[in-house]
PDB file of C-alpha atoms in Angstrom:
ATOM      1  CA  MET A   1     -42.362 -20.802  16.447  1.00  0.00           C
ATOM      2  CA  THR A   2     -39.142 -18.854  16.207  1.00  0.00           C
ATOM      3  CA  ASP A   3     -36.987 -18.779  13.108  1.00  0.00           C
ATOM      4  CA  SER A   4     -33.571 -20.332  13.098  1.00  0.00           C
ATOM      5  CA  PRO A   5     -30.475 -18.038  13.018  1.00  0.00           C
ATOM      6  CA  GLU A   6     -29.911 -18.908   9.368  1.00  0.00           C
ATOM      7  CA  GLN A   7     -33.475 -17.900   8.475  1.00  0.00           C
ATOM      8  CA  GLN A   8     -33.091 -14.669  10.432  1.00  0.00           C
ATOM      9  CA  ARG A   9     -29.911 -13.796   8.537  1.00  0.00           C
ATOM     10  CA  ARG A  10     -31.628 -14.468   5.229  1.00  0.00           C
ATOM     11  CA  LEU A  11     -34.563 -12.304   6.275  1.00  0.00           C
ATOM     12  CA  VAL A  12     -32.267  -9.439   7.236  1.00  0.00           C
ATOM     13  CA  ALA A  13     -30.311  -9.758   3.977  1.00  0.00           C
ATOM     14  CA  GLN A  14     -33.550  -9.750   1.979  1.00  0.00           C
ATOM     15  CA  ARG A  15     -34.748  -6.628   3.762  1.00  0.00           C
ATOM     16  CA  LEU A  16     -31.443  -4.887   3.100  1.00  0.00           C
ATOM     17  CA  ARG A  17     -31.608  -5.777  -0.594  1.00  0.00           C
ATOM     18  CA  THR A  18     -35.133  -4.456  -0.751  1.00  0.00           C
ATOM     19  CA  ALA A  19     -34.133  -1.228   0.969  1.00  0.00           C
ATOM     20  CA  PHE A  20     -31.176  -0.692  -1.389  1.00  0.00           C
ATOM     21  CA  ALA A  21     -33.355  -1.456  -4.398  1.00  0.00           C
ATOM     22  CA  ARG A  22     -35.703   1.373  -3.408  1.00  0.00           C
ATOM     23  CA  LEU A  23     -32.875   3.911  -3.257  1.00  0.00           C
ATOM     24  CA  PRO A  24     -32.384   6.188  -6.274  1.00  0.00           C
ATOM     25  CA  GLN A  25     -29.593   5.446  -8.725  1.00  0.00           C
ATOM     26  CA  TRP A  26     -27.569   8.491  -7.621  1.00  0.00           C
ATOM     27  CA  TRP A  27     -27.470   7.653  -3.893  1.00  0.00           C
ATOM     28  CA  PRO A  28     -23.639   7.029  -3.789  1.00  0.00           C
ATOM     29  CA  LEU A  29     -22.981  10.685  -4.659  1.00  0.00           C
ATOM     30  CA  PRO A  30     -24.470  12.396  -1.565  1.00  0.00           C
ATOM     31  CA  VAL A  31     -23.216   9.610   0.698  1.00  0.00           C
ATOM     32  CA  SER A  32     -19.662  10.052  -0.629  1.00  0.00           C
ATOM     33  CA  VAL A  33     -19.883  13.830  -0.168  1.00  0.00           C
ATOM     34  CA  LEU A  34     -20.995  13.421   3.452  1.00  0.00           C
ATOM     35  CA  ILE A  35     -18.247  10.888   4.203  1.00  0.00           C
ATOM     36  CA  GLY A  36     -15.599  13.121   2.602  1.00  0.00           C
ATOM     37  CA  ALA A  37     -16.811  16.204   4.484  1.00  0.00           C
ATOM     38  CA  ALA A  38     -16.784  14.298   7.787  1.00  0.00           C
ATOM     39  CA  SER A  39     -13.242  13.061   7.101  1.00  0.00           C
ATOM     40  CA  GLY A  40     -12.012  16.557   6.252  1.00  0.00           C
ATOM     41  CA  LEU A  41     -13.684  17.984   9.349  1.00  0.00           C
ATOM     42  CA  SER A  42     -12.107  15.324  11.560  1.00  0.00           C
ATOM     43  CA  TYR A  43      -8.670  15.988  10.090  1.00  0.00           C
ATOM     44  CA  GLY A  44      -9.006  19.738  10.619  1.00  0.00           C
ATOM     45  CA  LEU A  45     -10.065  19.266  14.240  1.00  0.00           C
ATOM     46  CA  LEU A  46      -7.601  16.536  15.250  1.00  0.00           C
ATOM     47  CA  ALA A  47      -4.451  17.276  13.243  1.00  0.00           C
ATOM     48  CA  SER A  48      -1.826  19.465  14.884  1.00  0.00           C
ATOM     49  CA  PRO A  49      -1.141  22.785  13.103  1.00  0.00           C
ATOM     50  CA  GLN A  50       2.105  22.922  11.144  1.00  0.00           C
ATOM     51  CA  TYR A  51       4.209  26.071  10.748  1.00  0.00           C
ATOM     52  CA  GLU A  52       6.786  26.808   8.063  1.00  0.00           C
ATOM     53  CA  ALA A  53       9.617  29.335   7.966  1.00  0.00           C
ATOM     54  CA  THR A  54      12.073  29.881   5.107  1.00  0.00           C
ATOM     55  CA  SER A  55      15.572  31.334   5.019  1.00  0.00           C
ATOM     56  CA  TYR A  56      17.568  32.133   1.874  1.00  0.00           C
ATOM     57  CA  ALA A  57      21.222  32.057   0.827  1.00  0.00           C
ATOM     58  CA  MET A  58      22.855  33.201  -2.416  1.00  0.00           C
ATOM     59  CA  ALA A  59      25.897  31.853  -4.254  1.00  0.00           C
ATOM     60  CA  VAL A  60      28.342  34.558  -5.324  1.00  0.00           C
ATOM     61  CA  ALA A  61      31.326  34.166  -7.663  1.00  0.00           C
ATOM     62  CA  GLU A  62      34.586  35.601  -6.374  1.00  0.00           C
ATOM     63  CA  GLY A  63      37.574  37.014  -8.217  1.00  0.00           C
ATOM     64  CA  GLU A  64      37.957  35.791 -11.777  1.00  0.00           C
ATOM     65  CA  THR A  65      35.445  32.965 -11.411  1.00  0.00           C
ATOM     66  CA  ASP A  66      32.847  32.811 -14.147  1.00  0.00           C
ATOM     67  CA  PRO A  67      29.580  34.223 -12.717  1.00  0.00           C
ATOM     68  CA  SER A  68      27.650  31.375 -14.349  1.00  0.00           C
ATOM     69  CA  ALA A  69      29.475  28.938 -12.051  1.00  0.00           C
ATOM     70  CA  ALA A  70      27.549  30.369  -9.098  1.00  0.00           C
ATOM     71  CA  LEU A  71      24.341  28.895 -10.487  1.00  0.00           C
ATOM     72  CA  GLY A  72      25.784  25.397 -10.651  1.00  0.00           C
ATOM     73  CA  TYR A  73      27.225  25.581  -7.150  1.00  0.00           C
ATOM     74  CA  ALA A  74      23.904  26.843  -5.822  1.00  0.00           C
ATOM     75  CA  GLN A  75      22.270  23.679  -7.147  1.00  0.00           C
ATOM     76  CA  SER A  76      24.946  21.548  -5.477  1.00  0.00           C
ATOM     77  CA  TYR A  77      24.757  23.333  -2.136  1.00  0.00           C
ATOM     78  CA  GLY A  78      20.977  23.071  -2.249  1.00  0.00           C
ATOM     79  CA  ARG A  79      21.240  19.294  -2.408  1.00  0.00           C
ATOM     80  CA  LEU A  80      23.848  19.255   0.347  1.00  0.00           C
ATOM     81  CA  SER A  81      21.682  21.292   2.704  1.00  0.00           C
ATOM     82  CA  THR A  82      19.751  18.168   3.737  1.00  0.00           C
ATOM     83  CA  SER A  83      22.791  15.859   3.927  1.00  0.00           C
ATOM     84  CA  ASP A  84      23.896  14.191   7.127  1.00  0.00           C
ATOM     85  CA  ALA A  85      27.005  16.381   7.392  1.00  0.00           C
ATOM     86  CA  THR A  86      25.008  19.609   7.203  1.00  0.00           C
ATOM     87  CA  LEU A  87      22.277  18.423   9.553  1.00  0.00           C
ATOM     88  CA  SER A  88      24.859  17.158  12.051  1.00  0.00           C
ATOM     89  CA  TYR A  89      26.338  20.645  12.190  1.00  0.00           C
ATOM     90  CA  ALA A  90      22.900  22.271  12.482  1.00  0.00           C
ATOM     91  CA  ARG A  91      21.359  19.957  15.074  1.00  0.00           C
ATOM     92  CA  GLY A  92      22.772  21.912  18.016  1.00  0.00           C
ATOM     93  CA  ALA A  93      21.206  25.216  16.977  1.00  0.00           C
ATOM     94  CA  ALA A  94      18.033  23.523  15.752  1.00  0.00           C
ATOM     95  CA  GLY A  95      17.597  21.586  18.989  1.00  0.00           C
ATOM     96  CA  GLU A  96      16.691  18.298  17.286  1.00  0.00           C
ATOM     97  CA  PRO A  97      18.597  15.106  16.439  1.00  0.00           C
ATOM     98  CA  VAL A  98      19.563  14.466  12.845  1.00  0.00           C
ATOM     99  CA  ARG A  99      16.879  11.821  12.270  1.00  0.00           C
ATOM    100  CA  GLU A 100      14.036  14.137  13.289  1.00  0.00           C
ATOM    101  CA  LEU A 101      15.631  17.192  11.739  1.00  0.00           C
ATOM    102  CA  ARG A 102      15.740  15.532   8.314  1.00  0.00           C
ATOM    103  CA  SER A 103      11.948  15.168   8.275  1.00  0.00           C
ATOM    104  CA  HIS A 104      11.480  18.838   9.214  1.00  0.00           C
ATOM    105  CA  VAL A 105      13.713  20.393   6.540  1.00  0.00           C
ATOM    106  CA  ARG A 106      13.447  20.772   2.799  1.00  0.00           C
ATOM    107  CA  SER A 107      15.500  22.801   0.339  1.00  0.00           C
ATOM    108  CA  GLU A 108      14.669  24.322  -3.025  1.00  0.00           C
ATOM    109  CA  THR A 109      16.775  25.886  -5.755  1.00  0.00           C
ATOM    110  CA  SER A 110      15.958  27.855  -8.868  1.00  0.00           C
ATOM    111  CA  PRO A 111      17.259  27.025 -12.367  1.00  0.00           C
ATOM    112  CA  ASP A 112      17.427  30.751 -13.156  1.00  0.00           C
ATOM    113  CA  SER A 113      19.064  32.282 -10.068  1.00  0.00           C
ATOM    114  CA  PRO A 114      21.832  31.163  -7.659  1.00  0.00           C
ATOM    115  CA  MET A 115      19.466  31.188  -4.698  1.00  0.00           C
ATOM    116  CA  ILE A 116      18.881  28.479  -2.092  1.00  0.00           C
ATOM    117  CA  ALA A 117      15.730  28.336   0.023  1.00  0.00           C
ATOM    118  CA  VAL A 118      15.698  26.229   3.185  1.00  0.00           C
ATOM    119  CA  THR A 119      12.322  25.692   4.859  1.00  0.00           C
ATOM    120  CA  GLY A 120      11.827  24.443   8.392  1.00  0.00           C
ATOM    121  CA  THR A 121       8.588  22.807   9.482  1.00  0.00           C
ATOM    122  CA  SER A 122       7.385  22.267  13.043  1.00  0.00           C
ATOM    123  CA  GLU A 123       4.332  22.321  15.271  1.00  0.00           C
ATOM    124  CA  ASP A 124       6.046  25.172  17.143  1.00  0.00           C
ATOM    125  CA  ARG A 125       6.276  28.333  15.041  1.00  0.00           C
ATOM    126  CA  HIS A 126       9.461  29.488  16.805  1.00  0.00           C
ATOM    127  CA  ARG A 127      11.090  26.107  16.285  1.00  0.00           C
ATOM    128  CA  ALA A 128      10.291  26.254  12.558  1.00  0.00           C
ATOM    129  CA  ALA A 129      12.274  29.482  12.211  1.00  0.00           C
ATOM    130  CA  ASP A 130      15.128  28.119  14.337  1.00  0.00           C
ATOM    131  CA  ILE A 131      15.417  25.024  12.132  1.00  0.00           C
ATOM    132  CA  ALA A 132      15.532  27.013   8.886  1.00  0.00           C
ATOM    133  CA  ASN A 133      18.142  29.460  10.222  1.00  0.00           C
ATOM    134  CA  ALA A 134      20.315  26.707  11.705  1.00  0.00           C
ATOM    135  CA  VAL A 135      20.427  24.709   8.473  1.00  0.00           C
ATOM    136  CA  ILE A 136      21.092  27.692   6.212  1.00  0.00           C
ATOM    137  CA  GLU A 137      23.898  28.808   8.521  1.00  0.00           C
ATOM    138  CA  ALA A 138      25.418  25.326   8.389  1.00  0.00           C
ATOM    139  CA  VAL A 139      25.371  25.396   4.579  1.00  0.00           C
ATOM    140  CA  VAL A 140      26.999  28.836   4.492  1.00  0.00           C
ATOM    141  CA  VAL A 141      29.754  27.769   6.899  1.00  0.00           C
ATOM    142  CA  SER A 142      30.423  24.551   4.942  1.00  0.00           C
ATOM    143  CA  SER A 143      30.719  26.449   1.660  1.00  0.00           C
ATOM    144  CA  GLY A 144      33.173  28.866   3.244  1.00  0.00           C
ATOM    145  CA  HIS A 145      35.623  26.038   3.936  1.00  0.00           C
ATOM    146  CA  VAL A 146      36.053  25.359   0.212  1.00  0.00           C
ATOM    147  CA  SER A 147      35.382  28.809  -1.245  1.00  0.00           C
ATOM    148  CA  LYS A 148      39.096  29.353  -2.072  1.00  0.00           C
ATOM    149  CA  ASP A 149      39.073  26.193  -4.190  1.00  0.00           C
ATOM    150  CA  THR A 150      35.685  26.683  -5.849  1.00  0.00           C
ATOM    151  CA  GLY A 151      35.808  30.447  -6.295  1.00  0.00           C
ATOM    152  CA  VAL A 152      32.174  30.580  -5.118  1.00  0.00           C
ATOM    153  CA  LYS A 153      30.890  31.356  -1.643  1.00  0.00           C
ATOM    154  CA  LEU A 154      27.453  31.440  -0.086  1.00  0.00           C
ATOM    155  CA  ILE A 155      26.146  34.476   1.725  1.00  0.00           C
ATOM    156  CA  GLU A 156      23.081  34.465   3.912  1.00  0.00           C
ATOM    157  CA  PHE A 157      20.444  36.503   2.116  1.00  0.00           C
ATOM    158  CA  THR A 158      17.557  36.615   4.605  1.00  0.00           C
ATOM    159  CA  HIS A 159      16.799  35.109   7.993  1.00  0.00           C
ATOM    160  CA  ALA A 160      13.661  33.046   8.515  1.00  0.00           C
ATOM    161  CA  MET A 161      11.026  34.989  10.393  1.00  0.00           C
ATOM    162  CA  THR A 162       8.666  33.435  12.921  1.00  0.00           C
ATOM    163  CA  PRO A 163       5.439  32.607  11.054  1.00  0.00           C
ATOM    164  CA  ASP A 164       2.152  34.010  12.343  1.00  0.00           C
ATOM    165  CA  GLU A 165      -0.239  31.475  10.848  1.00  0.00           C
ATOM    166  CA  PRO A 166       0.017  27.726  10.236  1.00  0.00           C
ATOM    167  CA  VAL A 167       0.197  26.296   6.745  1.00  0.00           C
ATOM    168  CA  SER A 168      -1.946  23.260   7.574  1.00  0.00           C
ATOM    169  CA  PRO A 169      -5.535  23.396   6.243  1.00  0.00           C
ATOM    170  CA  SER A 170      -8.105  25.103   8.464  1.00  0.00           C
ATOM    171  CA  VAL A 171     -11.294  23.344   9.537  1.00  0.00           C
ATOM    172  CA  PRO A 172     -13.517  24.953   6.839  1.00  0.00           C
ATOM    173  CA  LEU A 173     -10.933  24.332   4.132  1.00  0.00           C
ATOM    174  CA  GLY A 174     -10.379  20.730   5.219  1.00  0.00           C
ATOM    175  CA  THR A 175     -14.128  20.114   5.215  1.00  0.00           C
ATOM    176  CA  ALA A 176     -14.507  21.632   1.749  1.00  0.00           C
ATOM    177  CA  VAL A 177     -11.609  19.621   0.335  1.00  0.00           C
ATOM    178  CA  GLY A 178     -12.969  16.420   1.864  1.00  0.00           C
ATOM    179  CA  ALA A 179     -16.438  17.059   0.444  1.00  0.00           C
ATOM    180  CA  ALA A 180     -14.985  17.756  -3.012  1.00  0.00           C
ATOM    181  CA  ALA A 181     -12.922  14.568  -2.912  1.00  0.00           C
ATOM    182  CA  GLY A 182     -15.957  12.591  -1.771  1.00  0.00           C
ATOM    183  CA  GLY A 183     -18.051  14.043  -4.578  1.00  0.00           C
ATOM    184  CA  LEU A 184     -15.388  13.069  -7.109  1.00  0.00           C
ATOM    185  CA  LEU A 185     -15.269   9.499  -5.820  1.00  0.00           C
ATOM    186  CA  GLY A 186     -19.054   9.306  -5.776  1.00  0.00           C
ATOM    187  CA  GLY A 187     -19.189  10.441  -9.394  1.00  0.00           C
ATOM    188  CA  LEU A 188     -16.668   7.784 -10.372  1.00  0.00           C
ATOM    189  CA  VAL A 189     -18.755   5.142  -8.599  1.00  0.00           C
ATOM    190  CA  LEU A 190     -21.793   6.197 -10.619  1.00  0.00           C
ATOM    191  CA  LEU A 191     -19.794   5.890 -13.834  1.00  0.00           C
ATOM    192  CA  VAL A 192     -18.396   2.413 -13.202  1.00  0.00           C
ATOM    193  CA  ARG A 193     -21.305   0.783 -11.381  1.00  0.00           C
ATOM    194  CA  PRO A 194     -23.429  -1.751 -13.343  1.00  0.00           C
ATOM    195  CA  ARG A 195     -26.447  -0.183 -14.980  1.00  0.00           C
ATOM    196  CA  GLY A 196     -29.836  -1.324 -13.778  1.00  0.00           C
ATOM    197  CA  ALA A 197     -32.880  -2.232 -15.785  1.00  0.00           C
ATOM    198  CA  GLY A 198     -33.909   1.389 -16.056  1.00  0.00           C
ATOM    199  CA  TRP A 199     -30.656   2.144 -17.908  1.00  0.00           C
ATOM    200  CA  SER A 200     -31.094  -0.474 -20.633  1.00  0.00           C
ATOM    201  CA  VAL A 201     -30.787   0.754 -24.179  1.00  0.00           C
ATOM    202  CA  SER A 202     -32.803  -0.912 -26.954  1.00  0.00           C
ATOM    203  CA  ALA A 203     -31.493  -0.837 -30.487  1.00  0.00           C
ATOM    204  CA  GLN A 204     -33.884   0.174 -33.256  1.00  0.00           C
ATOM    205  CA  VAL A 205     -33.739  -2.310 -36.114  1.00  0.00           C
ATOM    206  CA  PRO A 206     -35.150  -0.960 -39.372  1.00  0.00           C
ATOM    207  CA  ALA A 207     -38.024  -2.893 -40.933  1.00  0.00           C
ATOM    208  CA  PRO A 208     -37.377  -4.635 -44.244  1.00  0.00           C
ATOM    209  CA  ALA A 209     -38.420  -2.919 -47.433  1.00  0.00           C
ATOM    210  CA  SER A 210     -41.763  -3.805 -48.928  1.00  0.00           C
ATOM    211  CA  GLY A 211     -40.196  -5.367 -51.993  1.00  0.00           C
ATOM    212  CA  ASP A 212     -38.070  -7.651 -49.844  1.00  0.00           C
ATOM    213  CA  ALA A 213     -41.108  -8.704 -47.852  1.00  0.00           C
ATOM    214  CA  VAL A 214     -42.983  -9.634 -51.004  1.00  0.00           C
ATOM    215  CA  ALA A 215     -40.009 -11.568 -52.289  1.00  0.00           C
ATOM    216  CA  GLN A 216     -39.816 -13.502 -49.027  1.00  0.00           C
ATOM    217  CA  ASP A 217     -43.548 -14.372 -49.250  1.00  0.00           C
ATOM    218  CA  ASP A 218     -43.216 -15.619 -52.858  1.00  0.00           C
ATOM    219  CA  ARG A 219     -40.518 -18.126 -51.982  1.00  0.00           C
ATOM    220  CA  GLU A 220     -41.682 -21.701 -51.734  1.00  0.00           C
ATOM    221  CA  PRO A 221     -40.402 -23.897 -48.962  1.00  0.00           C
ATOM    222  CA  VAL A 222     -37.867 -26.493 -50.014  1.00  0.00           C
ATOM    223  CA  ARG A 223     -39.017 -30.021 -49.370  1.00  0.00           C
TER     224      ARG A 223
END
């Protein structure tokens, strides 16, 4: 006589519960490490390598302009380097439309020096350098149009060089990072999971003093 589908499902569920009950308490930790390592390995093998190249420009005060003003203008030009006006001017040399170019460019400034760093990112290492140089040139040209009014101009400090190695994680590094992240998650699971019977803690209640016990025995029940 064959079991019904409902009985078969119950039997399978019971066997799974029995199998999980036989596992040690720390089983989520190695499983999480293996899953994290496999995820990091897959990312390192499947993800396209990304290259970065950085070009620099410096703000310089002209004439009688206060040299400290160059620092403030460097901050402003750093924010303008990723604006639509700048990217529209740079898209021809960069070879990408403004929408895609915006996601491949970032700018950084320093609070201590009037320096602007523009970084281009691409799957093609030559394209990464072209993007950085095109954007920094656009910023320099834009600042030159108003340099007579501001008293500060930008000069191109260094060109972006073609990178030799990608900045994306390598396969061993991605695997190691994934395994570490999996181990961290597995440890958190062990901390928050409900404790089983083997983890129960019994409180030790001190026994009453001998005098108290005698006093309790001498009391007569109230009728």
